[in-house]
PDB file of C-alpha atoms and ligand atoms in Angstrom:
ATOM      1  CA  MET A   1       0.000   0.000   0.000  1.00 45.00           C
ATOM      2  CA  SER A   2       1.580   3.316  -1.020  1.00 46.00           C
ATOM      3  CA  GLN A   3       1.531   6.539   0.940  1.00 45.00           C
ATOM      4  CA  ILE A   4      -1.247   7.837  -1.320  1.00 43.00           C
ATOM      5  CA  GLN A   5      -3.382   4.731  -0.893  1.00 49.00           C
ATOM      6  CA  TYR A   6      -2.896   4.718   2.896  1.00 52.00           C
ATOM      7  CA  SER A   7      -6.086   5.866   4.515  1.00 56.00           C
ATOM      8  CA  PHE A   8      -5.916   7.313   7.990  1.00 60.00           C
ATOM      9  CA  HIS A   9      -6.981   4.761  10.577  1.00 70.00           C
ATOM     10  CA  LYS A  10      -7.945   6.289  13.919  1.00 65.00           C
ATOM     11  CA  ASN A  11      -6.875   3.248  15.957  1.00 71.00           C
ATOM     12  CA  ASP A  12      -3.372   3.487  14.509  1.00 78.00           C
ATOM     13  CA  GLU A  13      -2.605   6.907  15.934  1.00 85.00           C
ATOM     14  CA  TYR A  14      -1.589   5.986  19.480  1.00 90.00           C
ATOM     15  CA  ARG A  15       1.660   7.694  20.395  1.00 93.00           C
ATOM     16  CA  THR A  16       3.981   6.036  22.903  1.00 96.00           C
ATOM     17  CA  PRO A  17       4.950   7.919  26.086  1.00 95.00           C
ATOM     18  CA  ALA A  18       8.684   8.089  26.905  1.00 96.00           C
ATOM     19  CA  TYR A  19       8.350   5.946  30.033  1.00 96.00           C
ATOM     20  CA  ALA A  20       7.283   2.961  27.933  1.00 97.00           C
ATOM     21  CA  VAL A  21      10.510   3.075  25.892  1.00 97.00           C
ATOM     22  CA  TYR A  22      12.872   2.461  28.867  1.00 96.00           C
ATOM     23  CA  PRO A  23      12.148  -1.247  29.419  1.00 96.00           C
ATOM     24  CA  ILE A  24      13.415  -2.002  25.928  1.00 97.00           C
ATOM     25  CA  LEU A  25      16.308   0.464  26.067  1.00 94.00           C
ATOM     26  CA  LYS A  26      18.079  -1.491  28.785  1.00 91.00           C
ATOM     27  CA  ARG A  27      17.911  -4.718  26.773  1.00 97.00           C
ATOM     28  CA  LEU A  28      19.876  -3.281  23.810  1.00 98.00           C
ATOM     29  CA  LYS A  29      23.603  -3.564  23.161  1.00 97.00           C
ATOM     30  CA  LYS A  30      25.509  -0.282  23.283  1.00 95.00           C
ATOM     31  CA  ASP A  31      26.875   1.354  20.133  1.00 96.00           C
ATOM     32  CA  THR A  32      24.207  -0.129  17.884  1.00 98.00           C
ATOM     33  CA  SER A  33      21.707   1.233  15.370  1.00 98.00           C
ATOM     34  CA  ILE A  34      17.926   1.138  15.493  1.00 98.00           C
ATOM     35  CA  TRP A  35      15.313   1.509  12.777  1.00 98.00           C
ATOM     36  CA  CYS A  36      12.037   3.013  14.018  1.00 98.00           C
ATOM     37  CA  PRO A  37       9.803   2.449  10.980  1.00 98.00           C
ATOM     38  CA  PHE A  38       6.559   4.016  12.229  1.00 98.00           C
ATOM     39  CA  ASP A  39       8.046   7.176  13.654  1.00 98.00           C
ATOM     40  CA  LYS A  40       8.655  10.837  12.957  1.00 97.00           C
ATOM     41  CA  ASN A  41      11.167  13.104  14.683  1.00 96.00           C
ATOM     42  CA  ASP A  42       8.742  13.798  17.546  1.00 95.00           C
ATOM     43  CA  SER A  43       8.462  10.086  18.485  1.00 97.00           C
ATOM     44  CA  GLN A  44       9.608   9.208  21.991  1.00 97.00           C
ATOM     45  CA  PHE A  45      11.307   6.108  20.623  1.00 98.00           C
ATOM     46  CA  VAL A  46      13.459   8.343  18.436  1.00 98.00           C
ATOM     47  CA  LYS A  47      14.091  10.914  21.164  1.00 97.00           C
ATOM     48  CA  VAL A  48      14.968   8.464  23.951  1.00 97.00           C
ATOM     49  CA  PHE A  49      17.187   6.260  21.757  1.00 98.00           C
ATOM     50  CA  GLN A  50      19.041   9.302  20.407  1.00 98.00           C
ATOM     51  CA  ALA A  51      19.446  10.749  23.905  1.00 96.00           C
ATOM     52  CA  TYR A  52      21.128   7.490  24.957  1.00 96.00           C
ATOM     53  CA  GLY A  53      23.590   7.495  22.070  1.00 97.00           C
ATOM     54  CA  PHE A  54      22.025   4.971  19.694  1.00 98.00           C
ATOM     55  CA  ARG A  55      22.149   5.615  15.962  1.00 98.00           C
ATOM     56  CA  VAL A  56      18.507   5.979  14.909  1.00 98.00           C
ATOM     57  CA  VAL A  57      16.948   5.794  11.471  1.00 98.00           C
ATOM     58  CA  TYR A  58      13.269   6.592  11.444  1.00 98.00           C
ATOM     59  CA  GLY A  59      10.490   6.835   8.913  1.00 97.00           C
ATOM     60  CA  HIS A  60       6.736   7.163   8.684  1.00 97.00           C
ATOM     61  CA  ILE A  61       4.046   6.741   6.059  1.00 96.00           C
ATOM     62  CA  GLN A  62       3.305  10.474   6.214  1.00 94.00           C
ATOM     63  CA  THR A  63       6.881  11.305   5.264  1.00 95.00           C
ATOM     64  CA  GLY A  64       6.875   8.843   2.376  1.00 96.00           C
ATOM     65  CA  GLN A  65       8.492   5.821   4.029  1.00 96.00           C
ATOM     66  CA  ASP A  66       6.057   2.947   3.816  1.00 97.00           C
ATOM     67  CA  PHE A  67       7.336   0.151   6.065  1.00 98.00           C
ATOM     68  CA  PHE A  68       6.173  -2.451   3.556  1.00 97.00           C
ATOM     69  CA  THR A  69       8.028  -1.063   0.568  1.00 96.00           C
ATOM     70  CA  PHE A  70      10.786   1.180   1.897  1.00 93.00           C
ATOM     71  CA  PRO A  71      14.290  -0.321   1.568  1.00 95.00           C
ATOM     72  CA  VAL A  72      15.407  -1.634   4.951  1.00 97.00           C
ATOM     73  CA  PRO A  73      18.232   0.561   6.301  1.00 97.00           C
ATOM     74  CA  PRO A  74      21.276  -1.154   7.805  1.00 97.00           C
ATOM     75  CA  CYS A  75      20.374  -1.619  11.485  1.00 98.00           C
ATOM     76  CA  ASP A  76      20.846  -3.888  14.491  1.00 98.00           C
ATOM     77  CA  TYR A  77      17.274  -3.594  15.769  1.00 98.00           C
ATOM     78  CA  ILE A  78      13.800  -2.632  14.557  1.00 98.00           C
ATOM     79  CA  ILE A  79      11.776  -1.061  17.353  1.00 98.00           C
ATOM     80  CA  SER A  80       8.503   0.829  17.441  1.00 98.00           C
ATOM     81  CA  ASN A  81       4.798   0.778  18.127  1.00 97.00           C
ATOM     82  CA  PRO A  82       3.202  -0.386  14.846  1.00 97.00           C
ATOM     83  CA  PRO A  83      -0.189   0.500  13.317  1.00 95.00           C
ATOM     84  CA  TYR A  84      -2.617  -1.838  15.037  1.00 90.00           C
ATOM     85  CA  SER A  85      -4.823  -2.224  11.961  1.00 91.00           C
ATOM     86  CA  ARG A  86      -1.911  -3.889  10.107  1.00 94.00           C
ATOM     87  CA  LYS A  87      -0.324  -5.925  12.896  1.00 93.00           C
ATOM     88  CA  GLY A  88      -0.465  -9.261  11.064  1.00 94.00           C
ATOM     89  CA  GLU A  89       1.347  -7.925   7.996  1.00 96.00           C
ATOM     90  CA  VAL A  90       3.848  -6.032  10.151  1.00 97.00           C
ATOM     91  CA  PHE A  91       4.901  -9.163  12.057  1.00 97.00           C
ATOM     92  CA  GLN A  92       4.990 -11.222   8.907  1.00 97.00           C
ATOM     93  CA  ARG A  93       7.486  -8.780   7.380  1.00 97.00           C
ATOM     94  CA  LEU A  94       9.523  -8.570  10.588  1.00 98.00           C
ATOM     95  CA  PHE A  95       9.903 -12.342  10.734  1.00 97.00           C
ATOM     96  CA  GLU A  96      11.020 -12.335   7.099  1.00 97.00           C
ATOM     97  CA  LEU A  97      13.632  -9.630   7.715  1.00 97.00           C
ATOM     98  CA  GLN A  98      15.309 -11.617  10.504  1.00 97.00           C
ATOM     99  CA  ILE A  99      16.566  -8.530  12.322  1.00 98.00           C
ATOM    100  CA  PRO A 100      16.025  -8.475  16.103  1.00 98.00           C
ATOM    101  CA  PHE A 101      12.866  -6.505  16.798  1.00 98.00           C
ATOM    102  CA  ALA A 102      10.611  -5.246  19.567  1.00 98.00           C
ATOM    103  CA  MET A 103       7.105  -3.984  18.865  1.00 98.00           C
ATOM    104  CA  LEU A 104       4.962  -2.417  21.548  1.00 98.00           C
ATOM    105  CA  ILE A 105       1.457  -3.684  20.899  1.00 96.00           C
ATOM    106  CA  ASN A 106      -2.035  -3.712  22.257  1.00 92.00           C
ATOM    107  CA  PHE A 107      -2.160  -7.343  23.281  1.00 90.00           C
ATOM    108  CA  GLN A 108      -5.938  -7.622  23.001  1.00 88.00           C
ATOM    109  CA  GLY A 109      -6.826 -10.283  20.435  1.00 89.00           C
ATOM    110  CA  ILE A 110      -3.296 -10.692  19.094  1.00 91.00           C
ATOM    111  CA  PHE A 111      -3.559 -14.492  19.030  1.00 92.00           C
ATOM    112  CA  ASP A 112      -7.226 -14.676  18.025  1.00 92.00           C
ATOM    113  CA  GLN A 113      -6.876 -14.808  14.285  1.00 92.00           C
ATOM    114  CA  ARG A 114      -5.990 -18.302  13.071  1.00 95.00           C
ATOM    115  CA  GLU A 115      -3.321 -17.327  10.514  1.00 93.00           C
ATOM    116  CA  ARG A 116      -1.598 -15.017  12.966  1.00 94.00           C
ATOM    117  CA  PHE A 117      -1.745 -17.660  15.680  1.00 95.00           C
ATOM    118  CA  GLU A 118      -0.037 -20.089  13.320  1.00 96.00           C
ATOM    119  CA  MET A 119       2.613 -17.516  12.365  1.00 96.00           C
ATOM    120  CA  PHE A 120       3.507 -16.889  16.030  1.00 95.00           C
ATOM    121  CA  ARG A 121       3.385 -20.595  16.856  1.00 95.00           C
ATOM    122  CA  ARG A 122       6.117 -21.267  14.302  1.00 95.00           C
ATOM    123  CA  GLN A 123       8.431 -18.498  15.559  1.00 95.00           C
ATOM    124  CA  HIS A 124      10.517 -18.062  18.681  1.00 92.00           C
ATOM    125  CA  ILE A 125       9.023 -14.927  20.198  1.00 96.00           C
ATOM    126  CA  GLU A 126       9.591 -13.150  23.478  1.00 97.00           C
ATOM    127  CA  LEU A 127       6.968 -11.235  25.456  1.00 97.00           C
ATOM    128  CA  LEU A 128       7.877  -8.386  27.754  1.00 98.00           C
ATOM    129  CA  TRP A 129       4.900  -7.574  29.975  1.00 97.00           C
ATOM    130  CA  LEU A 130       4.500  -4.103  31.419  1.00 96.00           C
ATOM    131  CA  ASN A 131       2.811  -2.802  34.527  1.00 95.00           C
ATOM    132  CA  PRO A 132       0.908  -0.493  34.832  1.00 93.00           C
ATOM    133  CA  ARG A 133      -0.890  -0.315  31.486  1.00 94.00           C
ATOM    134  CA  VAL A 134       0.610   2.109  28.966  1.00 94.00           C
ATOM    135  CA  ASN A 135      -1.438   5.269  28.655  1.00 92.00           C
ATOM    136  CA  TYR A 136      -0.879   6.285  25.037  1.00 91.00           C
ATOM    137  CA  ASP A 137      -1.126   9.774  23.725  1.00 86.00           C
ATOM    138  CA  THR A 138      -3.919  10.234  21.240  1.00 82.00           C
ATOM    139  CA  ASP A 139      -4.786  13.480  19.487  1.00 68.00           C
ATOM    140  CA  GLY A 140      -6.909  14.410  22.457  1.00 58.00           C
ATOM    141  CA  GLY A 141      -3.971  13.849  24.834  1.00 61.00           C
ATOM    142  CA  GLN A 142      -3.623  11.110  27.435  1.00 59.00           C
ATOM    143  CA  ARG A 143      -6.721   9.782  29.130  1.00 60.00           C
ATOM    144  CA  LYS A 144      -6.830  11.274  32.586  1.00 59.00           C
ATOM    145  CA  GLY A 145      -8.424   9.524  35.516  1.00 54.00           C
ATOM    146  CA  THR A 146      -9.934   6.784  33.381  1.00 62.00           C
ATOM    147  CA  ARG A 147      -8.761   3.219  33.137  1.00 71.00           C
ATOM    148  CA  VAL A 148      -6.596   2.390  30.126  1.00 80.00           C
ATOM    149  CA  PRO A 149      -8.751  -0.130  28.249  1.00 82.00           C
ATOM    150  CA  PHE A 150      -6.102  -2.566  27.056  1.00 89.00           C
ATOM    151  CA  GLN A 151      -2.931  -4.309  28.164  1.00 92.00           C
ATOM    152  CA  SER A 152       0.242  -3.616  26.177  1.00 94.00           C
ATOM    153  CA  CYS A 153       3.405  -5.625  25.902  1.00 97.00           C
ATOM    154  CA  TYR A 154       6.508  -5.759  23.759  1.00 98.00           C
ATOM    155  CA  LEU A 155       6.437  -8.645  21.342  1.00 98.00           C
ATOM    156  CA  CYS A 156      10.092  -9.280  20.481  1.00 98.00           C
ATOM    157  CA  GLN A 157      12.505 -11.544  18.724  1.00 98.00           C
ATOM    158  CA  GLY A 158      16.223 -11.598  19.554  1.00 98.00           C
ATOM    159  CA  ILE A 159      15.919  -8.972  22.321  1.00 98.00           C
ATOM    160  CA  CYS A 160      15.001 -10.648  25.633  1.00 98.00           C
ATOM    161  CA  LYS A 161      16.980 -13.376  27.405  1.00 97.00           C
ATOM    162  CA  GLN A 162      13.851 -15.290  28.354  1.00 97.00           C
ATOM    163  CA  GLN A 163      10.655 -15.926  26.440  1.00 96.00           C
ATOM    164  CA  LEU A 164       8.606 -14.250  29.154  1.00 97.00           C
ATOM    165  CA  GLU A 165       9.827 -11.201  31.023  1.00 98.00           C
ATOM    166  CA  PHE A 166       8.172  -8.601  33.256  1.00 97.00           C
ATOM    167  CA  GLU A 167       8.922  -4.953  33.878  1.00 96.00           C
ATOM    168  CA  TYR A 168       7.452  -2.199  36.004  1.00 96.00           C
ATOM    169  CA  LEU A 169       7.044   1.150  34.278  1.00 95.00           C
ATOM    170  CA  ASP A 170       8.148   4.337  35.980  1.00 93.00           C
ATOM    171  CA  THR A 171       5.457   6.665  34.667  1.00 89.00           C
ATOM    172  CA  SER A 172       7.259   9.693  36.134  1.00 87.00           C
ATOM    173  CA  LEU A 173      10.100   9.307  33.604  1.00 79.00           C
ATOM    174  CA  LEU A 174       9.860  11.876  30.867  1.00 65.00           C
ATOM    175  CA  LYS A 175      13.261  11.520  29.278  1.00 47.00           C
TER     176      LYS A 175
HETATM  177  C1  SAM B 201       0.534   3.262  16.798  1.00 86.83           C
HETATM  178  S1  SAM B 201       1.199   4.628  15.930  1.00 86.83           S
HETATM  179  C2  SAM B 201       2.709   4.807  16.784  1.00 86.83           C
HETATM  180  C3  SAM B 201       3.495   6.008  16.397  1.00 86.83           C
HETATM  181  C4  SAM B 201       4.903   6.015  17.048  1.00 86.83           C
HETATM  182  N1  SAM B 201       5.626   4.819  16.635  1.00 86.83           N
HETATM  183  C5  SAM B 201       4.819   6.041  18.562  1.00 86.83           C
HETATM  184  O1  SAM B 201       4.967   4.988  19.164  1.00 86.83           O
HETATM  185  O2  SAM B 201       4.566   7.117  19.130  1.00 86.83           O
HETATM  186  C6  SAM B 201       1.650   3.881  14.363  1.00 86.83           C
HETATM  187  C7  SAM B 201       1.996   4.898  13.290  1.00 86.83           C
HETATM  188  O3  SAM B 201       2.376   4.218  12.087  1.00 86.83           O
HETATM  189  C8  SAM B 201       1.885   4.961  10.974  1.00 86.83           C
HETATM  190  N2  SAM B 201       1.791   4.044   9.821  1.00 86.83           N
HETATM  191  C9  SAM B 201       0.693   3.359   9.378  1.00 86.83           C
HETATM  192  N3  SAM B 201       1.020   2.593   8.325  1.00 86.83           N
HETATM  193  C10 SAM B 201       2.341   2.772   8.100  1.00 86.83           C
HETATM  194  C11 SAM B 201       3.261   2.242   7.136  1.00 86.83           C
HETATM  195  N4  SAM B 201       2.862   1.372   6.199  1.00 86.83           N
HETATM  196  N5  SAM B 201       4.558   2.638   7.183  1.00 86.83           N
HETATM  197  C12 SAM B 201       4.978   3.531   8.126  1.00 86.83           C
HETATM  198  N6  SAM B 201       4.144   4.090   9.051  1.00 86.83           N
HETATM  199  C13 SAM B 201       2.843   3.701   9.049  1.00 86.83           C
HETATM  200  C14 SAM B 201       0.543   5.489  11.463  1.00 86.83           C
HETATM  201  O4  SAM B 201       0.128   6.613  10.716  1.00 86.83           O
HETATM  202  C15 SAM B 201       0.844   5.809  12.935  1.00 86.83           C
HETATM  203  O5  SAM B 201       1.239   7.157  13.115  1.00 86.83           O
END
């Protein structure tokens, strides 16, 4: 799907707060490069990784870099929060690329669809569970005082030591 064909999908526009980037940051090797394929320069993935000395390449459909067609830049990791409406295709491509990756996802229903279930069953994946729930930034800002409706986790390959890991989030961390 090209940039022109891409139609805005409301459920895809959930921006990640900085505090949710830290659990993955500490699992990365120093002096490495990261591709953030669903991100612009205001993304907290980009900002936090750059602040900690990683080489970051980023791109976004709105700036003409379609994850599905854009040439893969040389990188050690692929890390982001992908568009939820295309999660199946995103993971399919990530498995094909065989570059260690971590994707922060809404876990709701991720294993429901039969084809996706089969795809994950065949792969060695790692899950990094987070507590409390990630309160994403939407265009209206973060939800205040209301319960975040879904559980997020990082679905990874080649990043975590164990297949199941757990991490508390420090929601006071801004940078
Ligand atoms: C869930 S948002 C996350 C944004 C950012 N990664 C963050 O965590 O703050 C996913 C973003 O991917 C963009 N997107 C959708 N399809 C894309 C594609 N094919 N290639 C690159 N970006 C895409 C959406 O417009 C959306 O802004």
